[in-house]
């Protein structure tokens, strides 16, 4: 039986010293916008904005990262699928900077982690280069354009076309930028590649390939040394040196093999990271020193044993993530990504799919450190695009350059275990012509990185049987649990996974009655019932995906669509003219249509309903059905819905229970409503005939006949006060660290009032600011950048950001009419 095996040791290049400087280039930019404007008007683009002599006085001053679209406003004339936010338009950024005369002999690179989109760069009025793909990282060697000892001007033009995306792309230089200075002889950008042909408990063979540039006007006469430092202690465990033979103007590809004895292996449970120190010496002096974090681990994908990390089986318990950070928009914030990953780990998630594009470097750094596995995805489309102005128009000219940058940047992360060349590409349906495109892409990935497999997320049932599955290494099925058995039987040697699963939709805290089982009937007033039964036509509730995997163990796991709600793509209200056929009654259809007529004939929805968490990171009920499955060792039980239904007295109000136990008993006001046991392929316990009466619901779960966990849900009193919970009580004074403050509307006993929607006003004192607010309501058009927010089903959020270089205490106070206020104190140090 054939096995696909990939054994790798991986690394991540970071900033340095000893002849190399990697300097943040984020501060002190001026910004100007033209073309399509936020208010719906258009502004002509002036000429000559790239010229150093152009005066940008009056332009907006800002620091990067910057998303120009998240500032809004939401507009009903803009598409639902891209969040009703004004991302389309042209943006210019300009920055003045100086270089010392001592830098004149150096090579200078300007790096962008990502800019949305179609970036063009000028330095001192001279054209430095272009990069169209808004999600990829890129850089230009700007040495020949620079002045030394006097001012330099860099000008950046971005052109975000309308109809360029199926979700919210953001706009602007939304990731970090860097100026990199090197000596003429230096390690190339992303120039190291580390792998391990042998990984054992007592030793690992570390192979290091390094591209060394010699742009000097003479032969280098240099030496390269690799040292490996142990996790935590920093002790050097092995080293090796070699002469560099590169002639002037050449790049030399060096290869070395080192042995690490008794290695600390990187895994989901123990994400230990070594440090590779690469040093280049010339005439006895260090001219480049390049540090690399990496992890030693082996990876094998097999059809019979599944995924093996260090020869131990690992089930992929993953989610798909879009790149936006909710109320913060597309602008990168490392703490916001870390918070997402912390919530996912609590749920039991161990893997991320970067849907559907290259991620930020920060996401991969955190996945390395926290122990997540990553499917690193390149494209949402290939040559045949999905929207008028998407990547399809660039594919032919740019796909190899984009894959090259993606792989060279990310191939050394221990978290990245496979590549995805595409998602639901139209070439699936195009016979041999489409298969040839897929083979070509797989070949590019394998040439750049022969250690990892390549997959494609396929939504065409035939893709697993018509030969398309043989154009890459592992097939990913999107929403196809019903064909797992057939595929496993006909492809016994090929591992597969669910690259997109479930696509269940819900609104946090919304429940509609009567509860119907058909997946297209839980929609009302532009929300979706949180009974976790409802999904678009192609998708299903989580239970059906669980059953598909349990019936066919050859499936190595899943990536749920999605971990968090994201801006745009608000299915089932995604289309501009919403289909009302599936709503529950004629009266409700009429009410919906009237509401739509009042707001311009479209659904107000501007963010997705797919998330296990809402746009603010608050848990929906679905969090607990995944936690019950993915953390079976954790005693837990969760009851839904909430128990505030005064208008439903005596009416049937079904109760669902999620638990990691195997049975549970439900009590209403102390009276048992029966004890139920999970059957085979049953993942929730349901009491369909509960008649509502105010008071207390209590569920007691059992496992192997013993009490396992319990939970109580009670009817609350009226809203009485505000309670604040600061996610981080101490943050750094770096101007970018964040504290996420959860705002709860509670009764006089401190219990969350689930249907409350009070307006909350914020006041802030001290060395910080309110970066954004939100509440998770997919239909709200309140601005994210504000000092007030309406609660949605009892909750809202304030995100606090420190001021750079200022320490002390931030005091956030929340007030609301007729409610007691509350304050949270955050220390900045």
Coordinates of C-alpha atoms in Angstrom, one line a residue, residues 201-783:
X201 CA 13.7 10.3 19.7
X202 CA 17.5 10.2 20.1
X203 CA 18.6 12.2 17.1
X204 CA 17.5 14.3 14.2
X205 CA 19.4 15.0 11.0
X206 CA 19.0 18.7 10.1
X207 CA 19.5 19.7 6.5
X208 CA 19.9 23.4 5.8
X209 CA 19.9 24.9 2.4
X210 CA 20.9 28.6 2.2
X211 CA 20.9 31.1 -0.7
X212 CA 23.8 33.5 -0.2
X213 CA 23.9 36.6 -2.4
X214 CA 27.2 38.2 -3.4
X215 CA 26.3 41.6 -5.0
X216 CA 29.8 43.0 -4.4
X217 CA 32.1 43.9 -7.2
X218 CA 34.6 41.3 -6.1
X219 CA 34.8 37.7 -5.0
X220 CA 33.4 37.2 -1.5
X221 CA 36.1 35.2 0.2
X222 CA 33.5 34.5 2.9
X223 CA 32.5 31.7 5.3
X224 CA 29.1 30.6 6.4
X225 CA 28.4 29.0 9.8
X226 CA 25.2 27.4 11.1
X227 CA 24.6 27.0 14.8
X228 CA 21.5 25.4 16.4
X229 CA 20.4 26.7 19.9
X230 CA 18.2 24.6 22.1
X231 CA 14.7 25.7 23.2
X232 CA 14.6 27.8 26.4
X233 CA 18.2 27.5 27.4
X234 CA 19.8 28.8 24.2
X235 CA 22.6 26.3 24.5
X236 CA 24.4 25.6 21.2
X237 CA 23.9 21.9 20.5
X238 CA 25.7 21.7 17.1
X239 CA 27.4 23.8 14.4
X240 CA 29.2 23.6 11.1
X241 CA 31.1 26.0 8.8
X242 CA 31.9 26.1 5.1
X243 CA 33.6 28.5 2.6
X244 CA 31.4 30.4 0.3
X245 CA 32.5 30.2 -3.4
X246 CA 30.0 32.7 -4.9
X247 CA 31.6 35.0 -7.4
X248 CA 30.7 38.7 -7.7
X249 CA 27.0 39.1 -8.8
X250 CA 26.2 35.4 -8.1
X251 CA 23.9 33.6 -5.6
X252 CA 25.3 30.4 -4.1
X253 CA 23.1 27.7 -2.9
X254 CA 24.9 26.1 0.1
X255 CA 23.8 22.8 1.7
X256 CA 24.8 21.5 5.2
X257 CA 23.7 18.6 7.4
X258 CA 23.8 18.8 11.2
X259 CA 22.8 16.3 13.8
X260 CA 20.8 17.2 16.9
X261 CA 21.0 14.6 19.7
X262 CA 18.0 13.9 22.0
X263 CA 15.9 16.5 20.2
X264 CA 12.9 18.2 21.7
X265 CA 10.2 17.4 19.0
X266 CA 7.7 20.0 17.9
X267 CA 4.1 18.8 18.3
X268 CA 0.6 20.1 19.0
X269 CA 1.1 19.3 22.7
X270 CA 4.7 20.5 23.0
X271 CA 5.5 23.2 20.4
X272 CA 9.2 23.4 21.2
X273 CA 11.2 25.8 19.0
X274 CA 14.9 25.7 18.3
X275 CA 16.9 28.7 17.0
X276 CA 19.1 28.4 13.9
X277 CA 21.9 31.1 13.9
X278 CA 23.3 31.6 10.4
X279 CA 26.5 33.8 10.3
X280 CA 28.5 35.0 7.4
X281 CA 32.0 36.2 8.1
X282 CA 34.2 38.0 5.6
X283 CA 37.9 38.9 6.3
X284 CA 37.3 37.9 9.9
X285 CA 34.3 40.1 10.5
X286 CA 30.6 39.2 10.8
X287 CA 28.8 40.7 7.8
X288 CA 25.4 38.9 8.3
X289 CA 23.8 37.2 11.2
X290 CA 20.4 35.6 10.6
X291 CA 18.4 34.0 13.3
X292 CA 15.7 31.4 12.5
X293 CA 13.1 29.8 14.9
X294 CA 12.3 26.3 13.9
X295 CA 10.8 23.1 15.1
X296 CA 11.9 19.5 14.7
X297 CA 9.1 17.1 13.7
X298 CA 8.2 14.5 11.2
X299 CA 4.9 14.5 9.3
X300 CA 3.3 11.6 7.4
X301 CA 0.0 11.5 5.7
X302 CA -1.2 7.9 5.2
X303 CA -4.4 6.3 4.1
X304 CA -4.4 3.5 6.7
X305 CA -3.0 5.3 9.8
X306 CA -4.1 8.8 9.0
X307 CA -2.0 11.8 9.9
X308 CA 1.1 11.0 12.0
X309 CA 3.1 13.7 13.7
X310 CA 6.4 12.2 15.1
X311 CA 4.8 8.8 14.3
X312 CA 1.8 9.6 16.6
X313 CA -1.7 9.7 15.1
X314 CA -3.3 13.2 15.1
X315 CA -6.8 14.0 14.1
X316 CA -7.2 17.4 12.4
X317 CA -9.7 19.3 14.4
X318 CA -9.6 22.5 12.4
X319 CA -11.4 25.6 11.3
X320 CA -11.2 27.9 8.3
X321 CA -10.3 31.5 9.0
X322 CA -10.7 34.6 6.9
X323 CA -8.1 37.3 7.4
X324 CA -10.3 40.1 8.9
X325 CA -10.2 40.7 12.7
X326 CA -13.9 41.6 13.2
X327 CA -14.4 45.2 14.4
X328 CA -10.7 45.9 13.7
X329 CA -11.0 45.1 10.1
X330 CA -8.2 43.7 7.9
X331 CA -5.4 45.7 9.7
X332 CA -3.2 43.2 11.4
X333 CA -3.0 43.1 15.2
X334 CA -1.0 40.2 16.6
X335 CA -2.9 40.2 19.9
X336 CA -6.2 39.9 18.1
X337 CA -5.0 36.8 16.3
X338 CA -3.6 35.4 19.5
X339 CA -7.0 35.9 21.2
X340 CA -8.7 34.0 18.4
X341 CA -6.3 31.1 18.7
X342 CA -6.8 31.0 22.5
X343 CA -10.5 30.7 22.1
X344 CA -10.1 28.0 19.5
X345 CA -7.7 26.0 21.7
X346 CA -10.3 26.2 24.5
X347 CA -12.7 24.6 22.1
X348 CA -10.2 21.8 21.3
X349 CA -9.3 23.1 17.8
X350 CA -5.7 22.2 16.7
X351 CA -5.6 23.3 13.1
X352 CA -6.2 26.4 10.8
X353 CA -6.9 26.6 7.1
X354 CA -6.0 30.1 5.8
X355 CA -9.1 30.6 3.7
X356 CA -8.5 31.4 0.9
X357 CA -5.2 33.1 0.6
X358 CA -1.7 33.5 2.2
X359 CA -2.0 34.5 5.8
X360 CA -0.1 37.1 7.8
X361 CA 3.3 36.1 9.1
X362 CA 2.0 36.8 12.6
X363 CA -0.6 34.0 12.3
X364 CA 2.0 31.4 11.4
X365 CA 4.4 32.6 14.2
X366 CA 1.6 32.2 16.7
X367 CA 0.6 28.8 15.3
X368 CA 4.3 27.7 15.7
X369 CA 4.4 28.9 19.3
X370 CA 0.9 27.6 20.4
X371 CA 0.9 24.3 18.6
X372 CA -1.5 24.6 15.7
X373 CA -1.3 22.8 12.4
X374 CA -1.9 24.9 9.3
X375 CA -3.2 24.3 5.7
X376 CA -1.5 27.3 4.0
X377 CA -3.7 28.2 1.0
X378 CA -2.6 30.2 -2.1
X379 CA -5.7 31.1 -4.1
X380 CA -9.5 31.2 -4.2
X381 CA -9.5 31.0 -8.0
X382 CA -7.1 30.1 -10.8
X383 CA -7.3 31.3 -14.3
X384 CA -11.1 31.1 -14.5
X385 CA -12.2 33.7 -11.9
X386 CA -15.3 34.0 -9.7
X387 CA -15.9 37.8 -9.8
X388 CA -15.1 40.3 -12.4
X389 CA -11.9 41.8 -10.9
X390 CA -10.6 38.9 -8.8
X391 CA -7.2 37.2 -9.0
X392 CA -8.2 35.4 -12.2
X393 CA -7.1 38.5 -14.2
X394 CA -3.6 38.1 -12.8
X395 CA -3.2 34.3 -12.7
X396 CA -1.4 33.6 -16.0
X397 CA 1.3 36.2 -15.4
X398 CA 1.6 36.1 -11.6
X399 CA 0.7 32.6 -10.3
X400 CA 4.3 31.3 -10.3
X401 CA 5.7 34.5 -8.6
X402 CA 2.9 34.3 -6.0
X403 CA 3.5 30.6 -5.2
X404 CA 7.2 31.2 -5.0
X405 CA 6.8 34.0 -2.5
X406 CA 4.3 32.1 -0.5
X407 CA 6.4 28.9 -0.2
X408 CA 9.8 30.7 0.3
X409 CA 8.3 32.8 3.1
X410 CA 6.3 30.0 4.9
X411 CA 8.1 26.7 4.1
X412 CA 10.0 26.7 7.4
X413 CA 7.1 27.0 9.8
X414 CA 6.7 23.8 11.8
X415 CA 2.9 24.6 12.0
X416 CA 2.5 24.4 8.2
X417 CA 2.0 20.8 7.3
X418 CA 0.6 21.1 3.8
X419 CA -0.2 23.6 1.0
X420 CA -3.5 24.2 -0.7
X421 CA -3.2 25.4 -4.3
X422 CA -6.8 26.5 -4.5
X423 CA -10.4 26.5 -3.3
X424 CA -13.4 25.4 -5.2
X425 CA -11.7 26.3 -8.5
X426 CA -13.7 26.2 -11.6
X427 CA -11.1 24.1 -13.3
X428 CA -12.5 21.1 -11.4
X429 CA -15.2 21.0 -14.1
X430 CA -12.9 21.6 -17.1
X431 CA -11.6 18.1 -17.9
X432 CA -8.0 17.6 -19.0
X433 CA -7.5 21.4 -19.4
X434 CA -8.3 22.0 -15.8
X435 CA -6.3 19.0 -14.6
X436 CA -3.3 20.4 -16.4
X437 CA -3.5 23.7 -14.5
X438 CA -3.7 21.8 -11.2
X439 CA -0.7 19.6 -12.1
X440 CA 1.3 22.6 -13.1
X441 CA 0.6 24.3 -9.7
X442 CA 1.4 21.1 -7.8
X443 CA 4.7 20.9 -9.6
X444 CA 5.7 24.5 -8.6
X445 CA 4.9 23.7 -5.0
X446 CA 6.9 20.5 -5.0
X447 CA 9.9 22.1 -6.8
X448 CA 10.1 24.8 -4.1
X449 CA 9.3 22.5 -1.2
X450 CA 9.5 18.7 -1.8
X451 CA 8.8 18.0 1.9
X452 CA 5.1 18.8 2.0
X453 CA 2.0 17.6 0.2
X454 CA -0.4 19.7 -1.8
X455 CA -4.2 19.7 -1.6
X456 CA -7.2 21.4 -3.3
X457 CA -10.5 22.1 -1.7
X458 CA -13.0 20.4 -4.0
X459 CA -16.7 21.0 -4.1
X460 CA -17.4 19.0 -7.3
X461 CA -18.4 15.5 -6.3
X462 CA -16.7 14.1 -9.4
X463 CA -13.4 15.6 -8.5
X464 CA -12.6 12.6 -6.4
X465 CA -13.3 10.1 -9.1
X466 CA -12.5 11.6 -12.6
X467 CA -8.7 11.9 -12.3
X468 CA -8.6 15.4 -10.8
X469 CA -7.7 13.9 -7.5
X470 CA -4.5 12.5 -9.0
X471 CA -3.2 16.0 -9.9
X472 CA -2.1 16.7 -6.2
X473 CA -1.3 14.6 -3.1
X474 CA -4.3 14.7 -0.8
X475 CA -7.8 15.6 -1.8
X476 CA -9.9 18.0 0.3
X477 CA -13.7 17.6 0.1
X478 CA -15.9 20.6 0.7
X479 CA -19.3 19.5 2.2
X480 CA -19.2 15.9 0.9
X481 CA -19.6 13.6 4.0
X482 CA -22.0 11.4 2.0
X483 CA -19.3 10.3 -0.5
X484 CA -16.5 9.5 2.0
X485 CA -17.3 5.8 1.9
X486 CA -17.3 5.6 -1.9
X487 CA -14.1 7.6 -2.2
X488 CA -12.3 5.4 0.4
X489 CA -13.4 2.3 -1.4
X490 CA -12.2 3.5 -4.8
X491 CA -9.1 5.3 -3.6
X492 CA -7.8 3.0 -0.8
X493 CA -4.3 4.4 -0.9
X494 CA -5.1 8.1 -0.8
X495 CA -5.7 10.0 2.4
X496 CA -8.4 12.7 2.3
X497 CA -10.0 15.2 4.6
X498 CA -12.9 17.7 4.8
X499 CA -11.3 20.9 3.7
X500 CA -14.6 22.7 4.4
X501 CA -17.2 21.2 6.6
X502 CA -20.7 22.0 8.0
X503 CA -21.2 25.7 7.0
X504 CA -23.9 25.7 9.7
X505 CA -25.3 29.3 10.2
X506 CA -26.6 31.0 13.3
X507 CA -26.9 34.2 15.2
X508 CA -25.7 34.3 18.7
X509 CA -28.6 34.2 21.2
X510 CA -31.4 34.1 18.6
X511 CA -34.0 31.3 18.7
X512 CA -37.1 31.0 16.6
X513 CA -40.2 28.9 17.1
X514 CA -41.5 26.4 16.3
X515 CA -38.2 24.7 15.9
X516 CA -38.2 22.9 12.5
X517 CA -35.8 20.3 11.4
X518 CA -35.4 21.3 7.7
X519 CA -32.1 23.2 7.3
X520 CA -33.7 26.0 5.3
X521 CA -36.4 27.1 7.8
X522 CA -34.6 28.7 10.7
X523 CA -34.4 32.2 9.2
X524 CA -36.3 35.2 10.5
X525 CA -35.8 39.0 10.6
X526 CA -32.3 38.7 9.0
X527 CA -31.1 36.4 11.7
X528 CA -30.7 32.6 11.9
X529 CA -31.9 30.5 14.8
X530 CA -29.1 29.2 17.1
X531 CA -30.5 25.7 17.4
X532 CA -27.6 24.7 15.1
X533 CA -29.9 22.9 12.6
X534 CA -29.7 25.3 9.7
X535 CA -27.4 25.6 6.7
X536 CA -27.4 26.6 3.1
X537 CA -28.3 24.1 0.4
X538 CA -24.8 22.7 0.0
X539 CA -24.1 22.4 3.7
X540 CA -25.3 20.7 6.9
X541 CA -25.5 20.8 10.6
X542 CA -22.3 19.7 12.4
X543 CA -23.8 16.3 13.3
X544 CA -23.8 15.0 9.7
X545 CA -20.1 15.8 9.2
X546 CA -19.3 14.0 12.5
X547 CA -21.2 11.0 11.3
X548 CA -19.5 10.9 7.9
X549 CA -16.0 11.0 9.6
X550 CA -17.0 8.3 12.1
X551 CA -18.3 6.0 9.5
X552 CA -15.1 6.3 7.3
X553 CA -12.0 6.5 9.5
X554 CA -9.8 7.1 6.4
X555 CA -10.9 10.8 6.7
X556 CA -8.1 12.5 8.6
X557 CA -10.2 15.3 10.0
X558 CA -12.0 18.5 9.1
X559 CA -11.7 22.3 8.8
X560 CA -15.1 23.8 9.8
X561 CA -16.5 26.7 7.9
X562 CA -15.8 28.9 9.9
X563 CA -14.1 29.5 13.3
X564 CA -15.4 33.1 13.6
X565 CA -17.9 35.2 11.7
X566 CA -16.2 37.5 9.2
X567 CA -17.1 40.6 7.4
X568 CA -19.1 40.0 4.2
X569 CA -20.7 36.9 2.7
X570 CA -23.7 36.9 5.0
X571 CA -25.4 33.7 3.7
X572 CA -28.4 33.2 3.7
X573 CA -28.8 37.0 3.2
X574 CA -25.8 37.2 0.9
X575 CA -27.6 38.3 -2.3
X576 CA -28.6 41.9 -2.8
X577 CA -32.2 40.8 -3.4
X578 CA -32.8 38.3 -0.6
X579 CA -34.9 35.2 -1.4
X580 CA -37.8 35.1 1.1
X581 CA -39.2 31.8 0.0
X582 CA -37.8 29.8 2.9
X583 CA -39.1 32.0 5.8
X584 CA -41.5 30.4 8.1
X585 CA -44.9 32.0 7.4
X586 CA -46.7 34.4 5.1
X587 CA -46.9 37.0 7.9
X588 CA -43.2 36.8 8.4
X589 CA -42.5 37.1 4.7
X590 CA -44.6 40.2 4.6
X591 CA -42.8 41.7 7.6
X592 CA -39.4 40.9 6.1
X593 CA -40.4 42.5 2.8
X594 CA -41.7 45.6 4.6
X595 CA -38.4 45.9 6.5
X596 CA -36.4 45.6 3.3
X597 CA -38.5 48.2 1.6
X598 CA -37.8 50.6 4.4
X599 CA -34.0 50.2 4.0
X600 CA -33.7 50.2 0.2
X601 CA -34.9 46.8 -0.9
X602 CA -31.9 44.8 0.4
X603 CA -31.1 42.8 3.4
X604 CA -29.1 44.8 6.0
X605 CA -26.8 41.9 6.7
X606 CA -23.1 42.8 6.4
X607 CA -21.2 39.9 8.1
X608 CA -21.4 36.2 8.0
X609 CA -23.4 33.7 10.1
X610 CA -21.1 30.8 9.6
X611 CA -18.8 31.3 12.6
X612 CA -18.7 29.1 15.7
X613 CA -17.9 32.5 17.4
X614 CA -19.5 35.7 16.4
X615 CA -17.6 38.7 14.9
X616 CA -16.5 39.8 18.4
X617 CA -15.3 36.4 19.4
X618 CA -18.3 35.6 21.7
X619 CA -19.2 32.0 21.7
X620 CA -22.3 30.8 19.9
X621 CA -24.0 27.5 21.1
X622 CA -22.0 25.6 18.4
X623 CA -18.8 26.2 20.3
X624 CA -20.0 23.5 22.8
X625 CA -20.9 20.8 20.3
X626 CA -17.4 21.0 18.9
X627 CA -15.8 21.1 22.4
X628 CA -17.8 18.0 23.3
X629 CA -16.4 16.2 20.3
X630 CA -12.9 17.6 20.3
X631 CA -12.2 17.5 24.0
X632 CA -13.9 14.3 25.2
X633 CA -11.8 14.2 28.3
X634 CA -13.1 17.5 29.5
X635 CA -16.2 17.3 31.7
X636 CA -18.7 19.7 30.2
X637 CA -22.4 20.1 29.4
X638 CA -24.2 23.0 27.7
X639 CA -27.9 23.8 27.5
X640 CA -29.7 25.8 24.8
X641 CA -31.7 27.9 24.4
X642 CA -31.7 30.6 27.2
X643 CA -34.7 30.5 29.5
X644 CA -36.2 34.0 29.2
X645 CA -39.5 33.3 27.2
X646 CA -42.4 35.1 29.1
X647 CA -44.5 35.1 26.0
X648 CA -44.2 31.3 25.6
X649 CA -45.6 30.2 28.9
X650 CA -47.0 26.7 28.5
X651 CA -45.8 26.5 24.9
X652 CA -43.4 23.8 23.6
X653 CA -39.8 25.1 23.7
X654 CA -37.4 22.4 22.8
X655 CA -34.2 22.0 24.8
X656 CA -30.9 20.7 23.3
X657 CA -27.9 19.5 25.3
X658 CA -24.3 19.2 24.2
X659 CA -22.0 17.2 26.4
X660 CA -18.8 15.2 26.4
X661 CA -20.7 12.7 28.5
X662 CA -22.7 9.8 27.0
X663 CA -26.0 10.6 28.6
X664 CA -27.8 13.3 30.5
X665 CA -30.9 14.0 32.6
X666 CA -32.8 17.3 32.3
X667 CA -34.7 19.0 35.1
X668 CA -37.2 21.9 35.0
X669 CA -37.7 23.5 38.3
X670 CA -36.5 20.3 40.0
X671 CA -38.8 17.9 38.1
X672 CA -37.0 15.4 35.9
X673 CA -37.9 15.5 32.2
X674 CA -36.1 12.2 31.6
X675 CA -32.6 10.8 31.1
X676 CA -31.4 10.3 27.6
X677 CA -28.4 8.4 26.2
X678 CA -26.5 9.1 23.0
X679 CA -27.1 6.5 20.3
X680 CA -24.6 5.6 17.6
X681 CA -23.9 8.6 15.4
X682 CA -25.8 10.9 17.8
X683 CA -24.0 14.0 19.0
X684 CA -26.6 16.0 20.9
X685 CA -29.4 15.1 23.3
X686 CA -32.9 16.6 22.5
X687 CA -36.0 17.1 24.6
X688 CA -38.5 18.1 22.0
X689 CA -41.6 18.4 24.2
X690 CA -40.5 20.8 27.0
X691 CA -43.3 23.3 27.9
X692 CA -41.9 26.6 29.0
X693 CA -42.3 27.8 32.5
X694 CA -40.1 30.4 34.1
X695 CA -37.5 29.1 36.6
X696 CA -34.5 26.8 36.3
X697 CA -33.3 24.3 33.7
X698 CA -30.6 21.9 35.0
X699 CA -28.8 19.3 33.0
X700 CA -26.7 16.6 34.7
X701 CA -24.4 14.6 32.4
X702 CA -23.0 11.1 33.0
X703 CA -20.2 9.2 31.6
X704 CA -19.8 5.4 32.0
X705 CA -22.7 5.7 34.4
X706 CA -21.0 8.2 36.7
X707 CA -21.8 11.9 37.2
X708 CA -19.7 13.8 34.7
X709 CA -20.8 17.5 34.6
X710 CA -23.8 19.8 35.2
X711 CA -25.1 23.2 34.0
X712 CA -27.9 25.4 35.1
X713 CA -29.8 28.0 33.0
X714 CA -32.3 30.3 34.8
X715 CA -34.9 32.9 34.0
X716 CA -33.4 36.3 34.9
X717 CA -34.8 39.5 36.2
X718 CA -34.8 42.8 34.3
X719 CA -31.6 44.4 33.2
X720 CA -30.1 46.3 36.2
X721 CA -26.4 46.9 35.7
X722 CA -23.3 46.7 33.4
X723 CA -20.4 44.4 34.1
X724 CA -17.0 44.7 32.4
X725 CA -14.5 41.9 32.0
X726 CA -11.0 42.9 30.6
X727 CA -9.5 40.1 28.7
X728 CA -6.0 41.4 29.4
X729 CA -5.5 43.4 32.6
X730 CA -2.0 44.3 31.7
X731 CA -0.8 45.4 28.2
X732 CA 2.4 46.7 26.7
X733 CA 3.1 50.4 26.0
X734 CA 4.0 49.7 22.4
X735 CA 1.0 51.4 20.7
X736 CA -0.3 48.2 19.3
X737 CA -1.1 45.9 22.3
X738 CA -4.9 45.3 22.9
X739 CA -7.2 44.4 25.7
X740 CA -10.6 43.0 24.7
X741 CA -13.2 44.2 27.3
X742 CA -16.4 42.1 27.4
X743 CA -19.5 44.2 28.3
X744 CA -22.4 42.3 29.9
X745 CA -25.9 43.5 30.7
X746 CA -26.9 41.7 33.9
X747 CA -29.8 41.6 36.3
X748 CA -29.6 42.6 40.0
X749 CA -28.2 39.1 40.7
X750 CA -25.4 39.4 38.2
X751 CA -26.9 37.1 35.6
X752 CA -26.6 37.9 31.9
X753 CA -30.0 39.1 30.6
X754 CA -30.0 37.3 27.2
X755 CA -32.4 39.4 25.2
X756 CA -31.2 42.8 26.3
X757 CA -30.2 45.5 23.8
X758 CA -29.3 48.5 25.9
X759 CA -27.1 51.3 24.4
X760 CA -23.8 51.4 26.2
X761 CA -21.6 54.6 26.3
X762 CA -17.9 54.4 27.0
X763 CA -15.5 56.8 28.6
X764 CA -11.8 56.3 28.7
X765 CA -9.0 57.8 30.8
X766 CA -5.2 57.2 30.8
X767 CA -2.6 56.2 28.2
X768 CA -4.9 54.4 25.7
X769 CA -7.8 54.6 23.3
X770 CA -10.8 52.8 22.1
X771 CA -9.6 51.0 19.0
X772 CA -13.0 49.6 18.1
X773 CA -16.4 48.5 19.4
X774 CA -18.8 45.7 18.3
X775 CA -21.6 43.4 19.4
X776 CA -21.7 40.4 17.0
X777 CA -25.0 41.5 15.4
X778 CA -24.7 40.7 11.7
X779 CA -27.3 43.4 10.8
X780 CA -25.9 46.3 12.7
X781 CA -24.7 49.3 10.8
X782 CA -23.3 51.1 13.8
X783 CA -19.7 52.2 13.2

